[in-house]
Coordinates of C-alpha atoms in Angstrom, one line a residue:
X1 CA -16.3 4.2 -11.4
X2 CA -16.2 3.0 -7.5
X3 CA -13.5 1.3 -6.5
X4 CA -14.6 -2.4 -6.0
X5 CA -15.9 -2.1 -9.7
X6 CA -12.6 -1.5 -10.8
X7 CA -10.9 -4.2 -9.3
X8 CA -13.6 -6.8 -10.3
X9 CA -12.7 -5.9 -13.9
X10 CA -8.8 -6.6 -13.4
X11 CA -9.8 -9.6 -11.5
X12 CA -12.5 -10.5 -14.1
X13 CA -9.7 -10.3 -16.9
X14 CA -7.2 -12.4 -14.9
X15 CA -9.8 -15.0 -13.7
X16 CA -11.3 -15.6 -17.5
X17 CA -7.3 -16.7 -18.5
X18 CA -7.1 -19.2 -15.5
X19 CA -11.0 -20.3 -16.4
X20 CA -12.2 -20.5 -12.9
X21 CA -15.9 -21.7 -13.1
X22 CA -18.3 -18.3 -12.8
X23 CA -19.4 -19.5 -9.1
X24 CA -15.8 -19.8 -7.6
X25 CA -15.5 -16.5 -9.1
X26 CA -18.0 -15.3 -7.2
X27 CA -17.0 -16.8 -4.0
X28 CA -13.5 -15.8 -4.2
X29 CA -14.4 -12.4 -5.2
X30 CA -17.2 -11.7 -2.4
X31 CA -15.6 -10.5 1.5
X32 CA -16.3 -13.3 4.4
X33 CA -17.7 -10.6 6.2
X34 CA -18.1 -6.1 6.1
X35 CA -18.7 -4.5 9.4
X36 CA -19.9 -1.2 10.1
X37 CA -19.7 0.3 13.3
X38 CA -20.4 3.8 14.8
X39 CA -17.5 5.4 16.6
X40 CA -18.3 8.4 19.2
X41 CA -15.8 10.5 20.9
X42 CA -16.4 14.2 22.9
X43 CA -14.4 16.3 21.2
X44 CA -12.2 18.7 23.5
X45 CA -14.6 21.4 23.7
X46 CA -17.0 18.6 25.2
X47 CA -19.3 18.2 22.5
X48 CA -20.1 14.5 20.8
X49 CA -19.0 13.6 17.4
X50 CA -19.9 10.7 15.4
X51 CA -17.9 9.1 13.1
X52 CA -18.2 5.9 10.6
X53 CA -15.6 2.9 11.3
X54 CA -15.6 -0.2 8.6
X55 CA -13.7 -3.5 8.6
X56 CA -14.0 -5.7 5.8
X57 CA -12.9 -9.1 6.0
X58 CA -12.2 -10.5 2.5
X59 CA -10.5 -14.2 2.4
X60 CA -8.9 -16.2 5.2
X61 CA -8.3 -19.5 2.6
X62 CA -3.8 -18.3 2.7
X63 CA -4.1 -17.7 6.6
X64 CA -4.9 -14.7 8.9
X65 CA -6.8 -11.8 7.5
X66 CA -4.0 -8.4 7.5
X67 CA -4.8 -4.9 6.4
X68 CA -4.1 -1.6 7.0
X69 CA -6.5 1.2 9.3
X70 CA -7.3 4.1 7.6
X71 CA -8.6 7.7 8.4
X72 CA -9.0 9.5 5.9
X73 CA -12.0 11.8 4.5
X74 CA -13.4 9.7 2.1
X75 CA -13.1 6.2 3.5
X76 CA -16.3 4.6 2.9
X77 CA -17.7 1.0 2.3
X78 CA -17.0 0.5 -1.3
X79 CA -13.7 1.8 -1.0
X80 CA -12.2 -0.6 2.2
X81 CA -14.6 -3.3 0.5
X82 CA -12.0 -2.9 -3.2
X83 CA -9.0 -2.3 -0.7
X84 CA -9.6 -5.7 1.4
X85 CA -9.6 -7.6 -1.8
X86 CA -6.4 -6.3 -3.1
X87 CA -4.9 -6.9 -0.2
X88 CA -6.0 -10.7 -0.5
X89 CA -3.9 -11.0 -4.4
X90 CA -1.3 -8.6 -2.7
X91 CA -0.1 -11.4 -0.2
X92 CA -0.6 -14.1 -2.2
X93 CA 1.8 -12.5 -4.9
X94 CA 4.4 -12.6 -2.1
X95 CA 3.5 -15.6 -1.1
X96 CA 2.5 -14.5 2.4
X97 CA 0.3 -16.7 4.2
X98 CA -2.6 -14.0 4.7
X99 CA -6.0 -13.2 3.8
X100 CA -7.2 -9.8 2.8
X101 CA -8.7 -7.0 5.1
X102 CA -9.2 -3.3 5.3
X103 CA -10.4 -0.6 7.9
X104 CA -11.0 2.7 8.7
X105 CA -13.3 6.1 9.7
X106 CA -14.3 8.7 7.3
X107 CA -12.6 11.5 9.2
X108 CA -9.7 14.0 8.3
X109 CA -7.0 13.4 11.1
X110 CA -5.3 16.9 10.7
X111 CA -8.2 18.2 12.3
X112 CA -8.3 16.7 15.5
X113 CA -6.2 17.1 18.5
X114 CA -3.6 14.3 19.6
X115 CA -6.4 13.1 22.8
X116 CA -9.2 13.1 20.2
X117 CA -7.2 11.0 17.9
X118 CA -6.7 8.8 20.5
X119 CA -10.1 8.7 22.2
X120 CA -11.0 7.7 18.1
X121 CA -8.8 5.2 17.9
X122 CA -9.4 3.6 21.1
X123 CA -13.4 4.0 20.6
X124 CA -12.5 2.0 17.0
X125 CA -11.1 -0.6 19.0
X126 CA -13.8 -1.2 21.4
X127 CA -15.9 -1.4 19.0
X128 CA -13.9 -4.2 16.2
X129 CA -11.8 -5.9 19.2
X130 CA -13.9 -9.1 19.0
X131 CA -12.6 -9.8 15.7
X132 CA -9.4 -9.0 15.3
X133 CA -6.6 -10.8 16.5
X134 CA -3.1 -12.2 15.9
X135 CA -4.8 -15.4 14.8
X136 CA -7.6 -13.6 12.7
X137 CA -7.0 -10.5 11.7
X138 CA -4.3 -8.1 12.0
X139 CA -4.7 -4.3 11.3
X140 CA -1.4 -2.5 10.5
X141 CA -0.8 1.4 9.4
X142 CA -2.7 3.3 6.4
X143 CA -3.4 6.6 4.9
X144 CA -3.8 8.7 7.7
X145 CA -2.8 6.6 10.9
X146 CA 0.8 5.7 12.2
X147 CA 2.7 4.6 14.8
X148 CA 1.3 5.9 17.6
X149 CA -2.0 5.1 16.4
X150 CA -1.2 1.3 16.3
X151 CA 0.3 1.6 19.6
X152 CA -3.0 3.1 21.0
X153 CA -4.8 0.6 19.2
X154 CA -2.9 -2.5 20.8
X155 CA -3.2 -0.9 24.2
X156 CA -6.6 -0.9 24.0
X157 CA -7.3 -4.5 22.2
X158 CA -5.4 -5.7 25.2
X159 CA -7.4 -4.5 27.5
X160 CA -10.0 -7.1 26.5
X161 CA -7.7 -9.9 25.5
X162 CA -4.5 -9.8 27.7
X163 CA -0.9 -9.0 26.4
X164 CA -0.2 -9.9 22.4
X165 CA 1.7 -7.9 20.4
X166 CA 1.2 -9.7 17.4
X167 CA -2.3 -7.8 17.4
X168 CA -1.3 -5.3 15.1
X169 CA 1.9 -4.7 12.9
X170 CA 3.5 -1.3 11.6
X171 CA 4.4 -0.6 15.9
X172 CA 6.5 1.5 17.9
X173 CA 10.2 -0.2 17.5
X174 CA 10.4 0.5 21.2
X175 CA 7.1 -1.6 21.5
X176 CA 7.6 -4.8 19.6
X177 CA 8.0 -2.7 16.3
X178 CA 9.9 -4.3 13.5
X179 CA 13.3 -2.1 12.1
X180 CA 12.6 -1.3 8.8
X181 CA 9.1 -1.2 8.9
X182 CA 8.7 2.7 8.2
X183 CA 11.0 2.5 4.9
X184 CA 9.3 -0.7 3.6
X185 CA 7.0 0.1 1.1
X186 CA 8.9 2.9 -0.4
X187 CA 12.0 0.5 -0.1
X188 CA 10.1 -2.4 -2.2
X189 CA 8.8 0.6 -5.0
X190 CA 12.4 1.9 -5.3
X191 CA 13.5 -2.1 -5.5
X192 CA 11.1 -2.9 -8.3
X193 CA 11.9 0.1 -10.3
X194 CA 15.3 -0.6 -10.3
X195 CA 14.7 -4.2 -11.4
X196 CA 12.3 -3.2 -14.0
X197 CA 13.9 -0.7 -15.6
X198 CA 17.2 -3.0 -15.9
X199 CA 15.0 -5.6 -17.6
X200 CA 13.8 -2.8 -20.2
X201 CA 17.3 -1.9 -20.7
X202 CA 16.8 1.6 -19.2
X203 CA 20.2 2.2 -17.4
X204 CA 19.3 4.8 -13.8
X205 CA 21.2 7.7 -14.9
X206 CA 18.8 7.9 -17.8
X207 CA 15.4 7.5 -16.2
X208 CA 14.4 10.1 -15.3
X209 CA 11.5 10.0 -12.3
X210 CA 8.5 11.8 -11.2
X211 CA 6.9 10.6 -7.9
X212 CA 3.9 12.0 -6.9
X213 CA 3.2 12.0 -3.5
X214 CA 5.6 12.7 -1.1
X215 CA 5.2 11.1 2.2
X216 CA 6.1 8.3 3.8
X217 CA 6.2 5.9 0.5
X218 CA 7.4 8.5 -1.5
X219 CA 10.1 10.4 0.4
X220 CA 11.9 6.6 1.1
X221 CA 11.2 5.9 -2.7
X222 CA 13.0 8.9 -3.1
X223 CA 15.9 8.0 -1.3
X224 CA 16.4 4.4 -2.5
X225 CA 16.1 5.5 -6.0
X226 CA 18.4 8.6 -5.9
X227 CA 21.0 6.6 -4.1
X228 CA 20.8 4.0 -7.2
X229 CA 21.6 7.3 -9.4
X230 CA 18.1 7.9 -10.9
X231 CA 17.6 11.6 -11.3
X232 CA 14.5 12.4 -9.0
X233 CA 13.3 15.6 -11.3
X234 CA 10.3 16.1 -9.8
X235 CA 8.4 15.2 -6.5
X236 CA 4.7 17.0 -5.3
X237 CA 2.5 16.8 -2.2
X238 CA -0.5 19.0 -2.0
X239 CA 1.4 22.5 -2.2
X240 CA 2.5 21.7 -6.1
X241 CA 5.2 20.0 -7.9
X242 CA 8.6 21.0 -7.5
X243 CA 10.9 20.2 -10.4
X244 CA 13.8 20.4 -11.7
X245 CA 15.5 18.8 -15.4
X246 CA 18.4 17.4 -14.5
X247 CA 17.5 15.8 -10.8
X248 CA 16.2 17.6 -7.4
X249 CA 19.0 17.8 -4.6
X250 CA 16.7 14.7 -2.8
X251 CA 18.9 15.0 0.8
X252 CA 18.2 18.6 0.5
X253 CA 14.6 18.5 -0.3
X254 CA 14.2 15.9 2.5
X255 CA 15.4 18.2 5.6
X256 CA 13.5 20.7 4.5
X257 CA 10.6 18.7 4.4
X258 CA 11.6 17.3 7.7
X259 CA 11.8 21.3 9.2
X260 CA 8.2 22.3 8.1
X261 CA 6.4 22.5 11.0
X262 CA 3.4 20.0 8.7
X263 CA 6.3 18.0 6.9
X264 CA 5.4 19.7 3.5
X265 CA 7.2 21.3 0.5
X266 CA 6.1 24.4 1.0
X267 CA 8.9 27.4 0.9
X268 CA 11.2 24.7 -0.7
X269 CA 12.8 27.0 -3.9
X270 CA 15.9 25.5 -5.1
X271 CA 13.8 24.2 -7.9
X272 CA 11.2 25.1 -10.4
X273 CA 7.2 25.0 -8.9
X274 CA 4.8 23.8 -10.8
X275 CA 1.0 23.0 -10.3
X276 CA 0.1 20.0 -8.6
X277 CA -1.2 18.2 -11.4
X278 CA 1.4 19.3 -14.0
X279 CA 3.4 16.2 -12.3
X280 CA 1.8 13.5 -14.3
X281 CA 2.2 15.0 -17.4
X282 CA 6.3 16.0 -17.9
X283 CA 7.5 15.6 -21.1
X284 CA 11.1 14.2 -19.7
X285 CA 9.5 12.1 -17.1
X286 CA 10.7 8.5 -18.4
X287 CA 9.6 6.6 -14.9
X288 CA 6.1 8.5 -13.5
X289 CA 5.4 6.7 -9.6
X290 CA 2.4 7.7 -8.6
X291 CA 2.2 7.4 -4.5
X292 CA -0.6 9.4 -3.4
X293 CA -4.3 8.8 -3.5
X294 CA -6.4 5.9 -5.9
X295 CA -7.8 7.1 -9.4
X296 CA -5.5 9.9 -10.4
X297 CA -4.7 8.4 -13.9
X298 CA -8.3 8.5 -16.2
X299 CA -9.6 8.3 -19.5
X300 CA -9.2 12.3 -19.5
X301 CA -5.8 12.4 -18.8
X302 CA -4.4 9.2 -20.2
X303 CA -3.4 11.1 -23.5
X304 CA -1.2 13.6 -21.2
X305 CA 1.1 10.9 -20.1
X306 CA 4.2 10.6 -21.4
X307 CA 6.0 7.9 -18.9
X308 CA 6.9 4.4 -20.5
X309 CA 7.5 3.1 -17.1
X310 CA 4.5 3.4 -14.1
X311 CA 5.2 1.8 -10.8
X312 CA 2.3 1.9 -9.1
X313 CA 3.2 2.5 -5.2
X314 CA -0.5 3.8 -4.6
X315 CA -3.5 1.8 -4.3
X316 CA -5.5 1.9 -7.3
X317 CA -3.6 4.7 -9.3
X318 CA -5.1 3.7 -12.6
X319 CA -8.7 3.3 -13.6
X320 CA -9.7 0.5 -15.8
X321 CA -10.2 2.5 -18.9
X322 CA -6.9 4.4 -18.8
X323 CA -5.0 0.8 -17.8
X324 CA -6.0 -0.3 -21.4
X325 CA -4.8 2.6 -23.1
X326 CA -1.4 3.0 -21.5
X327 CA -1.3 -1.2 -22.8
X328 CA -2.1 -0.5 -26.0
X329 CA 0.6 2.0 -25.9
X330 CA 3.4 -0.5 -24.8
X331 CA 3.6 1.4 -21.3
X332 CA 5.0 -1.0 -18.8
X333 CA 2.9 -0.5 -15.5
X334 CA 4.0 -2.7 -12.4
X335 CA 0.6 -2.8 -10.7
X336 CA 0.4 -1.9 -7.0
X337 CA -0.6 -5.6 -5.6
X338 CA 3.2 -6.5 -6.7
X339 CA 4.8 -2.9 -6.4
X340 CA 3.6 -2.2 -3.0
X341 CA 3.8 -4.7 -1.5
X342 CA 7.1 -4.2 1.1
X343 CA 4.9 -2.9 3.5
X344 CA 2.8 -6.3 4.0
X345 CA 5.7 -8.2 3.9
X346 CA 7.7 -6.3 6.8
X347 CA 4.4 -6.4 8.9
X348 CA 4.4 -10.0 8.5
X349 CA 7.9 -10.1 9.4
X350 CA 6.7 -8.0 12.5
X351 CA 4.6 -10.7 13.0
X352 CA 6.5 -13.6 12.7
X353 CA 9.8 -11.7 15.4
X354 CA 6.4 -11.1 17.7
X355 CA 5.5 -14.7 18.0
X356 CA 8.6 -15.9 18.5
X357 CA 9.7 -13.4 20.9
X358 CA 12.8 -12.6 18.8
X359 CA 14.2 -9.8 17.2
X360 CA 15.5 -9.7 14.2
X361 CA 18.2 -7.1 12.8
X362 CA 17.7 -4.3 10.7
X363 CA 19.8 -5.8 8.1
X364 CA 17.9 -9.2 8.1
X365 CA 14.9 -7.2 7.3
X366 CA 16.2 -5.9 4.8
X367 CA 17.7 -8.5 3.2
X368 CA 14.2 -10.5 4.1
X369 CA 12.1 -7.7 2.0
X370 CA 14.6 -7.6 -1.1
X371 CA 14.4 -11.4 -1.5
X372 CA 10.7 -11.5 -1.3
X373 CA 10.0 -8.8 -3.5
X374 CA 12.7 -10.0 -5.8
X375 CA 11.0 -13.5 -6.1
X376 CA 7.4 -12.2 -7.0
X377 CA 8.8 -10.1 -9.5
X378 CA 10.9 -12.9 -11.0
X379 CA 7.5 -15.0 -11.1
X380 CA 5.4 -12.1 -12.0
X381 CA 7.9 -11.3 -15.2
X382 CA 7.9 -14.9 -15.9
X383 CA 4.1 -15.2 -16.1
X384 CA 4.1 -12.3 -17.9
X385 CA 6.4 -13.4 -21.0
X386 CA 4.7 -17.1 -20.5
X387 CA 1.0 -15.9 -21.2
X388 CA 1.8 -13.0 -22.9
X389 CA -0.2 -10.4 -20.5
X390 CA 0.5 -7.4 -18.6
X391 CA 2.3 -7.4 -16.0
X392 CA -0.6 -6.6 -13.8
X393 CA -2.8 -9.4 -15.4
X394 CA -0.1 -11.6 -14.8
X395 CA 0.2 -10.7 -11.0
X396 CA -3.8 -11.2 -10.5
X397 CA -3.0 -14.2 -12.2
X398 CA -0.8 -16.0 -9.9
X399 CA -2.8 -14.2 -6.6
X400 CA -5.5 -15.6 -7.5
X401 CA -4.5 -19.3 -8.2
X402 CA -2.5 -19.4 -5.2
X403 CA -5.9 -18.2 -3.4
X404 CA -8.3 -20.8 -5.5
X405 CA -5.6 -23.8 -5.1
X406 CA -6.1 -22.7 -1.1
X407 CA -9.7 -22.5 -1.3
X408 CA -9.8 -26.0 -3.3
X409 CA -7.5 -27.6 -0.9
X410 CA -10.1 -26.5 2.3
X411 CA -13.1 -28.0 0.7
X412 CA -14.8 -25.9 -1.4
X413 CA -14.6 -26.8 -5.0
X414 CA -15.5 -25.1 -8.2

């Protein structure tokens, strides 16, 4: 199944309870606008290479467009054109007042050299300058892009458009970066899990968690949860799963993550290794937090999983089909447009600090992030029991009537 078909259906489901007429459906489900551009570079040995760079814009009814760049191998069309629109519920869940957007280039970053990186990213922004902007459309970090990469990007926007940090969030601290903003999403997952699992009367030292995926959203996961005493007993990246029944040494398996000269697990053998799909299957896995790639939960695994609690800090970790089963089967599943959602909200607070040309503390951020996130879940949980629905139906539910009401109150009716 692509993944713009599987989003329709969770929308579909959501926007059948709030009976939105069939042709608002349509209009709040279709992007404003998908670009394509092509996105040359010479390579270091002085050869040409041609990449493909997409922006999709998706809904500007809440405010500014926001999204993350990508660059990652199998970025393509359908997939920034489902990841715009769940960027679109995503802030309205939050109540942030942004649109949905997406970008990237179908290239795998580990193979290029830090100047061709740069000549790629600065290429991307020659070519999409024109319609980005601090007003219209902000890009912010992804899969496969960082830091320096929004820095390079702003450098080069401003070439065109004069100085304007608010450009692009998810920068530099020491360039009009927010504090906090690297630990944000993983902060909100580890958050949400904590306030979930209190509601289902599973107390930390008894939930037992599997994260898969291990970078950035998983390794600050990591830490938030295991400093709330939930026994981390297993973690993977793409060298396996490393586990362990009664909790992984999480400081310990950070620094040597932190040592590897490509910030992996690999060599780390205080702990049991397992393959790297034997992660979503543990037996004693109570909480499963899947924060890798999109579709890695199916109809031909579903039976496998043994979680009763899925937070869903990846884009897309569920298909459809295998959403319905894990229902049926009373699995609670906090769906990604609520769960992962810290990272949108700091990079709005990055906005708001660059507009007023103020900085705030890292504290404040926090504190910020916490009570935002806490509020969508309280409304997302309340919406929830209301309706009796999932939790994700629920959160589509109330994105998408905040975008409607929005889209009613500009003009168009429906």
């Amino acid at each position: 199944m692509r993944a713009f078909e599987a989003t329709q259906i969770f929308f579909d489901e959501a926007a059948e309870r709030l009976k939105i007429d069939p042709a608002m459906r349509e209009a709040l489900l279709m992007p404003d606008r998908e670009i394509q551009v092509q996105v040359s570079i010479e390579m270091d040995d002085g050869k040409l290479a041609n990449f493909i760079g997409f922006r999709v814009q998706h809904d500007n009814a809440r405010g500014p467009m926001k999204g993350g760049l990508r660059f990652h191998p199998q970025v393509d069309l359908d997939e920034v054109r489902a990841l715009a629109c769940l960027m679109t519920w995503k802030t309205a869940v939050v109540n942030l007042p942004y649109g949905g957007a997406k970008g990237g280039i179908g290239v795998d970053p580990s193979r290029l050299s830090q100047p061709e990186l740069q000549r790629l990213t600065r290429s991307l922004a020659d070519a999409i300058h024109d319609v980005v902007g601090p007003d219209t459309d902000i890009p912010a970090p992804d899969m496969g892009t960082d830091f320096q990469i929004m820095s390079w990007f702003r450098n080069q926007w401003e070439k065109y458009h004069g100085f304007n940090p608010a450009v692009i969030t998810g920068k530099p601290v020491e360039e009009y970066g927010a504090r906090g903003r690297e630990e944000a999403t993983g902060r909100g997952v580890g958050t949400l899990t904590l306030k979930l699992t209190r509601r289902l009367g599973l107390k930390p030292d008894k939930a037992k968690t599997a994260i898969q995926g291990f970078g950035n959203v998983g390794t600050h996961a990591a830490k938030f949860l295991n400093e709330a005493e939930f026994p981390i007993i297993a973690v993977s990246d793409i060298t396996g799963t490393y586990y362990k029944s009664t909790g992984l040494n999480i400081p310990e398996i950070m620094r040597h993550k932190m040592k590897h000269p490509k910030g992996l697990l690999e060599g780390y053998n205080e702990c049991e290794v397992l393959p790297v799909d034997a992660l979503l299957t543990l037996p004693d896995a109570a909480v499963l937090i899947p924060a890798a790639v999109g579709g890695i939960i199916t109809e031909e695994n579903v039976d496998e999983i043994h979680a009763k609690v899925i937070v869903e800090a990846a884009n897309g970790p569920i298909v459809p089909a295998a959403d319905k089963i894990l229902n049926q089967r009373e699995v609670h599943i906090l769906p990604d447009i609520l769960a992962n959602a810290g990272g949108v909200t700091v990079s709005y607070f990055e906005w708001v600090q660059n507009r007023q040309h103020y900085r705030w503390s890292l504290d404040r951020v926090r504190q910020e992030l916490d009570h935002t996130m806490n509020e969508a879940f309280e409304t997302v949980w309340e919406t929830s029991n209301q309706h009796e629905v999932s939790l994700r139906t629920a959160a589509y539910m109330i994105g998408i009537a905040r975008v409607h009401r929005a889209t009613e109150l500009a003009g168009l009716t429906g």
